[in-house]
PDB file of C-alpha atoms in Angstrom:
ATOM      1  CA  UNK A  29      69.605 134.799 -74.551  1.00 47.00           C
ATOM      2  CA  UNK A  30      71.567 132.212 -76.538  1.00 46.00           C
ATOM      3  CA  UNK A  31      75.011 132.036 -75.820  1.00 50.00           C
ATOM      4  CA  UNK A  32      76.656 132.514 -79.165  1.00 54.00           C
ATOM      5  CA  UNK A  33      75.041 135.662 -79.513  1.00 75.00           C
ATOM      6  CA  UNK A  34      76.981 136.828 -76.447  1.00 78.00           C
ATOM      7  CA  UNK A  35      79.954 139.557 -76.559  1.00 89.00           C
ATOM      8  CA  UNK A  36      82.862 138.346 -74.785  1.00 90.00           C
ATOM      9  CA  UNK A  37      82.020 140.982 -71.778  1.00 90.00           C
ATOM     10  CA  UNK A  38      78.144 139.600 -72.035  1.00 89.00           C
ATOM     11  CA  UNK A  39      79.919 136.182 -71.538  1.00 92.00           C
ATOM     12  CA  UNK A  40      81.840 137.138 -68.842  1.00 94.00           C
ATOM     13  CA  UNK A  41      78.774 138.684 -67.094  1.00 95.00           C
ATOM     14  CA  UNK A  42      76.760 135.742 -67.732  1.00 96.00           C
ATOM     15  CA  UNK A  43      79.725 133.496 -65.851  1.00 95.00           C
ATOM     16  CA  UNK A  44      79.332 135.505 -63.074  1.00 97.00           C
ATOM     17  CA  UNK A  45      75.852 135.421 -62.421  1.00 98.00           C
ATOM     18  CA  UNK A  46      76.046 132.155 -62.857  1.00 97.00           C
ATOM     19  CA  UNK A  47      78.991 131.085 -60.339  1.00 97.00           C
ATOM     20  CA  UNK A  48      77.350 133.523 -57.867  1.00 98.00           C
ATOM     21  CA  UNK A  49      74.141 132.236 -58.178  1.00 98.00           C
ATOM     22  CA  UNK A  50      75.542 128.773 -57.771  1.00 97.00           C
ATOM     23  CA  UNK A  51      76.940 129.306 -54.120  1.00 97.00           C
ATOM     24  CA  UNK A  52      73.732 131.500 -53.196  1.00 97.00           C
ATOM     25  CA  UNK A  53      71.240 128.979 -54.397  1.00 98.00           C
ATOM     26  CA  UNK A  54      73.350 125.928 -53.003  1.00 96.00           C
ATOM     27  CA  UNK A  55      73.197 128.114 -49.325  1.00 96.00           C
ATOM     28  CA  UNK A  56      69.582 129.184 -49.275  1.00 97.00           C
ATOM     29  CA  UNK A  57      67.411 127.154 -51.649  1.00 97.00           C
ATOM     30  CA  UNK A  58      65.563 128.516 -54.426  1.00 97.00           C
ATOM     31  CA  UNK A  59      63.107 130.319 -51.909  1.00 97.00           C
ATOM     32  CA  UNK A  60      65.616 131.999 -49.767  1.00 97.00           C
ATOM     33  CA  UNK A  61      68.130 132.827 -52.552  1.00 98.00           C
ATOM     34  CA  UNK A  62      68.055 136.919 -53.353  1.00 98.00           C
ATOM     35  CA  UNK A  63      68.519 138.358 -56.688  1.00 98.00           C
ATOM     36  CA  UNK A  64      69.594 141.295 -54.771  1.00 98.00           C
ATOM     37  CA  UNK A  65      72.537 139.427 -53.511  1.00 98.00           C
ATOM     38  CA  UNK A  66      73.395 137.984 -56.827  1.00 98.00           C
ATOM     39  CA  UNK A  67      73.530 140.639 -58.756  1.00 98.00           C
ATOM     40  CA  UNK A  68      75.588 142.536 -56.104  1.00 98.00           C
ATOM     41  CA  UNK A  69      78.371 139.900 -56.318  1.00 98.00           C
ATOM     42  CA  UNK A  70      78.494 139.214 -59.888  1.00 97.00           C
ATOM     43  CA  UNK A  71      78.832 143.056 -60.383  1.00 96.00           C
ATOM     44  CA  UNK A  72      75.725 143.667 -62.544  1.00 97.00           C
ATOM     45  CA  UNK A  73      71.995 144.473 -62.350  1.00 96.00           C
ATOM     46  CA  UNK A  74      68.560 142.915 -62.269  1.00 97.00           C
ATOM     47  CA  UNK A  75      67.700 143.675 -65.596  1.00 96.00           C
ATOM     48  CA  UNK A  76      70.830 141.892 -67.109  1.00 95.00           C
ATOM     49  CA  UNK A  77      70.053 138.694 -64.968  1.00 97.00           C
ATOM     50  CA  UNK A  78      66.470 139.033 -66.255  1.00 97.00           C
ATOM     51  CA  UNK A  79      67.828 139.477 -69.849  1.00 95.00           C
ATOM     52  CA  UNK A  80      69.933 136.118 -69.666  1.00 96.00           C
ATOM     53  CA  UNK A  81      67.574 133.694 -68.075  1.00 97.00           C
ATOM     54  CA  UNK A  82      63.793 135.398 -67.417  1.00 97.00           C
ATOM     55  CA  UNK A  83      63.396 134.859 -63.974  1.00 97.00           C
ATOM     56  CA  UNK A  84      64.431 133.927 -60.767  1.00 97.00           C
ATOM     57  CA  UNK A  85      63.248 130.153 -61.041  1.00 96.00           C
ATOM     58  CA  UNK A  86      65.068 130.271 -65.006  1.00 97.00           C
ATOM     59  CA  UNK A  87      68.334 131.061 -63.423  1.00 98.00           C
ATOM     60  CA  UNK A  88      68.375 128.019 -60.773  1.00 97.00           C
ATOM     61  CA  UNK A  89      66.948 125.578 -63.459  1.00 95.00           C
ATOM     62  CA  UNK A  90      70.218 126.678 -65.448  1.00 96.00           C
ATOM     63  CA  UNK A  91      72.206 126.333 -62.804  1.00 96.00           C
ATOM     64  CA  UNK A  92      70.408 123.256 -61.585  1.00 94.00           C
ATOM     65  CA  UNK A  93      70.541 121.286 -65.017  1.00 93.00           C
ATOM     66  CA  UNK A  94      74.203 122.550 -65.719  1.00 92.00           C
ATOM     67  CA  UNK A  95      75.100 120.709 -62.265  1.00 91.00           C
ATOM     68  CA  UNK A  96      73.238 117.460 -63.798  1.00 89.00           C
ATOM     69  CA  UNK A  97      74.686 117.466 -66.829  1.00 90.00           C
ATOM     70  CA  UNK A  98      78.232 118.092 -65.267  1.00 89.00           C
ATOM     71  CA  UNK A  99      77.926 115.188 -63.102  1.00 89.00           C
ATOM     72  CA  UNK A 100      76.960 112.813 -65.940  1.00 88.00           C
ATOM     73  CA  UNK A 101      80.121 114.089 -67.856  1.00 89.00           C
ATOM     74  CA  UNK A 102      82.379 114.518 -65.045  1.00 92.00           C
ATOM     75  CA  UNK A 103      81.654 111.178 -63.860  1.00 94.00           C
ATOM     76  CA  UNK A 104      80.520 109.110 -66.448  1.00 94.00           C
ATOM     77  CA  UNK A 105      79.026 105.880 -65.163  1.00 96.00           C
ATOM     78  CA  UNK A 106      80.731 102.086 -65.789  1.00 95.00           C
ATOM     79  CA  UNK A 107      78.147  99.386 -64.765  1.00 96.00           C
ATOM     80  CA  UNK A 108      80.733  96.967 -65.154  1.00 96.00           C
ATOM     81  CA  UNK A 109      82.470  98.741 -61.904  1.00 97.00           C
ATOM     82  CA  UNK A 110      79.780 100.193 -60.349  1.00 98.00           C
ATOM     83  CA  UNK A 111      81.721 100.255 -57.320  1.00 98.00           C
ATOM     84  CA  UNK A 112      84.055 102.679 -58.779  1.00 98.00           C
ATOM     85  CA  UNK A 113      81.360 104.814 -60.126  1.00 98.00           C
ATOM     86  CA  UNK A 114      80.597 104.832 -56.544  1.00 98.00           C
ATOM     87  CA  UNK A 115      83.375 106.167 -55.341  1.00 98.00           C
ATOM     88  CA  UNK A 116      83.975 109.085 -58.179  1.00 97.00           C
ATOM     89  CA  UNK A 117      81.032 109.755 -57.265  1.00 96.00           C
ATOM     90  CA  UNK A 118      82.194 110.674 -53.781  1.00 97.00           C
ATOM     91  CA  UNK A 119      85.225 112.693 -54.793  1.00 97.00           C
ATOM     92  CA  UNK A 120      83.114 114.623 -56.855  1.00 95.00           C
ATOM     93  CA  UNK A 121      81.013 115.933 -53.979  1.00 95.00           C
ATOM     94  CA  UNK A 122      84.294 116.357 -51.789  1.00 96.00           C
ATOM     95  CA  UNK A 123      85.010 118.861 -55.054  1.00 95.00           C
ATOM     96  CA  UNK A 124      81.619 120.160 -55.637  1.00 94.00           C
ATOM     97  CA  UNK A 125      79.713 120.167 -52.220  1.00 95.00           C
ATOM     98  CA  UNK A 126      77.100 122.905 -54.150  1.00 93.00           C
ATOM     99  CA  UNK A 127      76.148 120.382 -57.136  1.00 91.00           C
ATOM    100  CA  UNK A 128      74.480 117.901 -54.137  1.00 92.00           C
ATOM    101  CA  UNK A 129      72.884 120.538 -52.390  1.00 95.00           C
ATOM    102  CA  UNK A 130      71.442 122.033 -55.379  1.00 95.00           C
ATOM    103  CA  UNK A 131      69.952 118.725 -56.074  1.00 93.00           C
ATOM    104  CA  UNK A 132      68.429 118.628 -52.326  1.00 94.00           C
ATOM    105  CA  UNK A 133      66.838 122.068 -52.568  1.00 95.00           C
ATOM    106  CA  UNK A 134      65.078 120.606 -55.978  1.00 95.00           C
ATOM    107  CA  UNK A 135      63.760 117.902 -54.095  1.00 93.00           C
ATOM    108  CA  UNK A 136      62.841 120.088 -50.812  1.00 95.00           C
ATOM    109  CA  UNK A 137      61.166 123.168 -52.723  1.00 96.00           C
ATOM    110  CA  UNK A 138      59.936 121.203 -56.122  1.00 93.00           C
ATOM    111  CA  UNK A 139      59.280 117.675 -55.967  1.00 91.00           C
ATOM    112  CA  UNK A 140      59.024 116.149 -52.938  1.00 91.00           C
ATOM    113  CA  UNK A 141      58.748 112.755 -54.571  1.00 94.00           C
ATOM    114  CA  UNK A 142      59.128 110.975 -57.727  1.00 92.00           C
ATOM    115  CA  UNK A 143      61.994 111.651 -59.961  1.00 90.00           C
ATOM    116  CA  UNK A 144      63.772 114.688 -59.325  1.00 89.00           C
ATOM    117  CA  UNK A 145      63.013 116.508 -63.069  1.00 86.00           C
ATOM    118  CA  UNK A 146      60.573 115.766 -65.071  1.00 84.00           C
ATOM    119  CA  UNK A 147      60.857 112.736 -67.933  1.00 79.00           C
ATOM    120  CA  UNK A 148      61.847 115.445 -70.745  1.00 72.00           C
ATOM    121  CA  UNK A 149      64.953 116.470 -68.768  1.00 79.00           C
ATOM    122  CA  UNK A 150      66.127 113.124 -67.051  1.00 83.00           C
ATOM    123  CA  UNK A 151      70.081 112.333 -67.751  1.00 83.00           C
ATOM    124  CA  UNK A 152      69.662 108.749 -67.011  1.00 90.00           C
ATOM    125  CA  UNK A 153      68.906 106.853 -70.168  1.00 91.00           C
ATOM    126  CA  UNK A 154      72.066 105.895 -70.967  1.00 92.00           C
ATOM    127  CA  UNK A 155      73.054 104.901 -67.350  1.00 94.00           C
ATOM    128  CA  UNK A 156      70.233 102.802 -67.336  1.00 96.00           C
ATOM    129  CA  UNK A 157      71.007 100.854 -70.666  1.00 96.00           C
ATOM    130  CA  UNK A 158      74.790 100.243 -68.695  1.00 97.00           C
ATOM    131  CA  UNK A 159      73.129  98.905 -65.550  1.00 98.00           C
ATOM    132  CA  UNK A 160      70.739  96.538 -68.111  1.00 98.00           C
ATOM    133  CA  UNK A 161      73.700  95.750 -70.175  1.00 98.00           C
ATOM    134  CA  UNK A 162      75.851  94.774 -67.387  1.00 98.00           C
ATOM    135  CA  UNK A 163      72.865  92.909 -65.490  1.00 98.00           C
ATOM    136  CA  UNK A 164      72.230  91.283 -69.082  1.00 98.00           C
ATOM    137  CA  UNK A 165      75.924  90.073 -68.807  1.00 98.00           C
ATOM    138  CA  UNK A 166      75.421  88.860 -65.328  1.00 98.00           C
ATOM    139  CA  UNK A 167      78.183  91.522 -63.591  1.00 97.00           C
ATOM    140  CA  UNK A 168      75.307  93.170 -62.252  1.00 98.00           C
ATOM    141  CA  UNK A 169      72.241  91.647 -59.777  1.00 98.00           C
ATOM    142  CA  UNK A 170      68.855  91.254 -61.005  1.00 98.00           C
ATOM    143  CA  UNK A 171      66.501  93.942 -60.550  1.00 97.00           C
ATOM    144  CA  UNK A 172      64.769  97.317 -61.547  1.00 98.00           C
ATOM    145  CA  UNK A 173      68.293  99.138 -63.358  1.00 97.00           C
ATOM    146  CA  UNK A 174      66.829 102.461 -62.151  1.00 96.00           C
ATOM    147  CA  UNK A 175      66.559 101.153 -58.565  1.00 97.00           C
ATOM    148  CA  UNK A 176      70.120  99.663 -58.623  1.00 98.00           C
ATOM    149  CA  UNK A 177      71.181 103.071 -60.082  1.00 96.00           C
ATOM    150  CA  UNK A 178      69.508 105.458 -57.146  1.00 96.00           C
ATOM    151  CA  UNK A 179      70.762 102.576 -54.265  1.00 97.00           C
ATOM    152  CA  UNK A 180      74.026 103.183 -55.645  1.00 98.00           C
ATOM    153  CA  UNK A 181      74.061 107.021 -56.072  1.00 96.00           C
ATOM    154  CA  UNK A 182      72.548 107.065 -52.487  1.00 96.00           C
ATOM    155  CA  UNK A 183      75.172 105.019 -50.803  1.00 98.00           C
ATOM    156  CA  UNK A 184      78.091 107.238 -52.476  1.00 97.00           C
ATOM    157  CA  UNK A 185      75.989 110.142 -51.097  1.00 96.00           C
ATOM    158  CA  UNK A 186      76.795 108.682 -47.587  1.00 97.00           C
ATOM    159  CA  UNK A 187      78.865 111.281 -46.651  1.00 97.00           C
ATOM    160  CA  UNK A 188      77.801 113.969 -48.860  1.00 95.00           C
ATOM    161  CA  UNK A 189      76.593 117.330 -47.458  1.00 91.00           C
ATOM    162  CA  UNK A 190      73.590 115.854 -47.314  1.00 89.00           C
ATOM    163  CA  UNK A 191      74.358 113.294 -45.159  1.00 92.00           C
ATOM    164  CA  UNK A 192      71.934 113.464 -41.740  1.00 90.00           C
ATOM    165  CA  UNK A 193      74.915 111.455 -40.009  1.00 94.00           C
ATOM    166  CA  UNK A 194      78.146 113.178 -41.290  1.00 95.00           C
ATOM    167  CA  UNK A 195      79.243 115.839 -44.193  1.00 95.00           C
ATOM    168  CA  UNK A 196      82.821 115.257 -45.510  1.00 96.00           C
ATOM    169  CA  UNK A 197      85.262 117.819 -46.633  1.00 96.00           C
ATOM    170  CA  UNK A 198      87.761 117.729 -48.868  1.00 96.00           C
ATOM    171  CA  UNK A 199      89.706 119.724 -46.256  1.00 97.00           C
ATOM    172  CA  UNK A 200      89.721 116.320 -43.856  1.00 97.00           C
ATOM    173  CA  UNK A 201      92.994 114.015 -43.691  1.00 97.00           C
ATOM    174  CA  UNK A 202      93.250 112.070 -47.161  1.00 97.00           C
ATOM    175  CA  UNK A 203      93.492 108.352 -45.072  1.00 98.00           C
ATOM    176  CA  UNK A 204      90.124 109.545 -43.952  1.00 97.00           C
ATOM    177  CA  UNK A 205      89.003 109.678 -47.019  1.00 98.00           C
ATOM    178  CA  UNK A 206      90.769 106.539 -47.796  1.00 98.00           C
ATOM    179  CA  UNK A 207      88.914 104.757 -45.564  1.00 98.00           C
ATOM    180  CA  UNK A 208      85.565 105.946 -47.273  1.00 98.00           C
ATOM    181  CA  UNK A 209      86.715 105.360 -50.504  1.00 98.00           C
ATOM    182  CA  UNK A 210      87.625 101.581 -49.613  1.00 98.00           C
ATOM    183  CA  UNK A 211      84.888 100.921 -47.253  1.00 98.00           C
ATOM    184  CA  UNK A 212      82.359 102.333 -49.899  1.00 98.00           C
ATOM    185  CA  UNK A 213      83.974 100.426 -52.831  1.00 98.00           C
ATOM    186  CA  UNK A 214      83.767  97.407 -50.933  1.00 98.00           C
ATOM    187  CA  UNK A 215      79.993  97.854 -49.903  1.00 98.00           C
ATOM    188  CA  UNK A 216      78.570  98.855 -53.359  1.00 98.00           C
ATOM    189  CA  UNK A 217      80.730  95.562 -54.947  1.00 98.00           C
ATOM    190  CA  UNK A 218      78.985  93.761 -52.367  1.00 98.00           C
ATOM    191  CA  UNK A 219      75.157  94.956 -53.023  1.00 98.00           C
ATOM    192  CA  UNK A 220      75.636  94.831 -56.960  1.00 98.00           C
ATOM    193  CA  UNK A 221      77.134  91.376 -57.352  1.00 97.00           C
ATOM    194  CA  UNK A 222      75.362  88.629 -58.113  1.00 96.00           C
ATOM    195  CA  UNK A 223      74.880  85.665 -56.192  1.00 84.00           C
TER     196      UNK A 223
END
């Protein structure tokens, strides 16, 4: 159901599957997420969930390319500093733990390997032309852009709730995440530069 053909209260509804659905497929996966539950907390019933997005699988793809698309807009990339990028990065999964673990239970239950979404729906293309642009300019090393792109993303995913070493908070003592920030900053400048 398109949006704009929504009522204000079929908005509303539709935000509130959505936001439920969000924290119940970012806790179970897309296996061990219940419509049940969802429809409980968002105050609604099956059949509305089934009007707005089809299925079970429609409703975490939603969710699942909303959370792309928000962290490509939220946290736009600048090859010239991918450092930075690095660290926004960071404080966006200290903000949004769920978008990260909504990305993990893609790659768990869907594709174990290759890209995470199929060529059709990758968000990259324009990150990709930055990292070529800046290697072009020599700011950035040599090397595949895509690769320098996902050893980026995975090194400001350090501490992410991901992490099999340690999952930040946002909750922890800012000089902890101070230290991150810095030590993370420092690390990416390090990998990316040339020479």
């Amino acid at each position: 159901m398109a949006d704009q053909h929504l009522t204000a209260r079929g908005a509303a509804t539709r935000g509130r599957i959505l936001d439920v659905a969000t924290r119940e497929f970012a806790e179970h996966g897309i296996a061990g997420a219940r419509i049940e539950r969802i429809v409980a907390a968002a105050r609604t019933n099956k059949a509305q969930l089934y009007a707005y997005f089809g299925s079970k699988e429609g409703l975490f793809d939603a969710i699942f390319f909303g959370s792309l698309e928000r962290i490509v807009n939220v946290v736009p990339i600048d090859a010239t500093d991918l450092a930075d990028w690095a660290v926004r990065l960071y404080d966006e999964y200290l903000r949004r733990p769920d978008l990260i673990r909504l990305a993990t239970w893609a790659r768990l239950e869907r594709r174990p390997a290759g890209h995470l979404v199929d060529e059709a729906e990758r968000l990259d293309d324009r990150k990709l032309r930055a990292i070529a642009d800046a290697q072009a300019a020599g700011i950035v090393r040599p090397g595949d852009p895509f690769d320098v792109m996902a050893m980026v993303i995975a090194m400001s995913m350090a501490w992410s709730p991901v992490s099999n070493v340690f999952a930040a908070t946002a909750e922890e003592p800012p000089e902890l995440h101070d230290r991150r920030r810095a030590l993370l900053h420092e690390s990416v400048r390090r990998a990316v530069t040339p020479g």
